[in-house]
Coordinates of C-alpha atoms in Angstrom, one line a residue:
X899 CA 158.1 120.2 129.4
X900 CA 156.8 122.2 132.5
X901 CA 153.4 122.5 133.4
X902 CA 151.1 125.6 131.8
X903 CA 150.0 128.3 134.0
X904 CA 146.7 128.7 132.8
X905 CA 145.0 129.1 136.2
X906 CA 146.8 132.5 136.1
X907 CA 144.5 133.7 133.5
X908 CA 141.0 134.7 133.5
X909 CA 138.7 132.2 131.9
X910 CA 137.8 134.5 129.0
X911 CA 141.5 134.6 128.3
X912 CA 142.2 130.9 128.4
X913 CA 139.2 130.0 126.0
X914 CA 140.3 132.8 123.7
X915 CA 144.1 131.3 123.7
X916 CA 142.3 128.0 122.8
X917 CA 140.2 129.6 119.9
X918 CA 143.3 131.4 118.6
X919 CA 145.3 128.0 118.6
X920 CA 142.5 126.0 116.9
X921 CA 142.1 129.1 114.5
X922 CA 146.0 129.6 113.6
X923 CA 145.9 127.2 110.5
X924 CA 145.1 128.6 107.3
X925 CA 143.6 125.5 106.4
X926 CA 141.0 125.3 109.1
X927 CA 140.4 129.0 108.1
X928 CA 139.4 127.5 104.7
X929 CA 137.6 124.8 106.2
X930 CA 135.3 127.0 108.1
X931 CA 134.7 129.6 105.4
X932 CA 133.7 126.5 102.5
X933 CA 131.2 125.2 105.4
X934 CA 130.0 128.7 106.2
X935 CA 129.4 129.4 102.5
X936 CA 126.9 126.4 102.3
X937 CA 123.4 126.6 102.4
X938 CA 123.3 123.2 104.4
X939 CA 125.6 120.6 106.0
X940 CA 128.0 119.6 103.8
X941 CA 129.5 116.0 103.6
X942 CA 131.9 114.8 101.0
X943 CA 133.0 118.0 99.1
X944 CA 135.3 119.3 101.8
X945 CA 138.3 117.2 100.6
X946 CA 137.8 118.1 96.8
X947 CA 137.3 122.3 97.9
X948 CA 140.5 122.3 100.2
X949 CA 142.8 120.1 98.1
X950 CA 143.9 118.4 101.0
X951 CA 144.6 114.3 101.9
X952 CA 141.5 113.2 103.9
X953 CA 143.2 112.3 106.7
X954 CA 144.8 115.8 107.3
X955 CA 140.8 117.1 106.3
X956 CA 139.9 114.6 109.3
X957 CA 142.3 116.1 111.8
X958 CA 141.7 119.7 111.1
X959 CA 137.8 119.1 111.7
X960 CA 138.6 117.3 114.8
X961 CA 140.3 120.6 116.0
X962 CA 137.4 122.6 114.9
X963 CA 135.0 120.3 116.8
X964 CA 136.9 120.4 119.7
X965 CA 136.2 124.0 120.3
X966 CA 132.7 123.3 118.9
X967 CA 132.6 125.9 115.8
X968 CA 131.2 122.9 113.9
X969 CA 129.3 120.0 114.6
X970 CA 128.6 116.9 112.7
X971 CA 126.4 114.4 112.4
X972 CA 126.6 110.8 110.8
X973 CA 124.6 109.8 108.0
X974 CA 125.4 106.3 107.3
X975 CA 129.0 106.2 106.5
X976 CA 129.1 110.0 106.0
X977 CA 129.6 112.6 108.4
X978 CA 127.7 115.9 107.3
X979 CA 129.3 118.7 109.1
X980 CA 127.7 122.6 109.7
X981 CA 128.6 125.5 111.5
X982 CA 127.5 125.5 115.1
X983 CA 125.8 129.1 115.2
X984 CA 125.2 129.1 118.8
X985 CA 128.9 128.7 119.5
X986 CA 129.8 130.8 116.7
X987 CA 127.9 133.7 118.2
X988 CA 129.8 133.3 121.4
X989 CA 133.0 132.9 119.8
X990 CA 132.1 136.4 118.0
X991 CA 130.9 138.0 121.1
X992 CA 134.3 136.9 123.3
X993 CA 136.7 138.1 120.4
X994 CA 134.7 141.6 120.2
X995 CA 134.9 142.1 124.1
X996 CA 138.7 141.4 123.4
X997 CA 139.3 143.9 120.6
X998 CA 136.8 146.7 121.8
X999 CA 138.8 146.8 125.2
X1000 CA 142.0 147.4 123.4
X1001 CA 143.4 150.8 124.2
X1002 CA 144.8 152.2 120.7
X1003 CA 147.0 155.1 122.1
X1004 CA 150.4 154.2 121.1
X1005 CA 152.6 156.0 118.8

């Protein structure tokens, strides 16, 4: 497999590509929606709510944490997750900027 040419693109383009790649799985969207609908951090109900196996949920949570959209705190044997509001807003600004620059003048 060849090397990637990410250096050819600006930082916003590279960051958006990473974000879109992580968000490209419907389970991750479902997890984000579930976490964002809660009034507090959640600990154990993600598996029950989403309906996937624990290892699968853990992998999706790891991917979401890799771009810092969620953060987790360890409480004993449990890890509780919540939305990282600061990063959430950064991503929103980045995506809005991307979509606002689009010139919709095609047929």
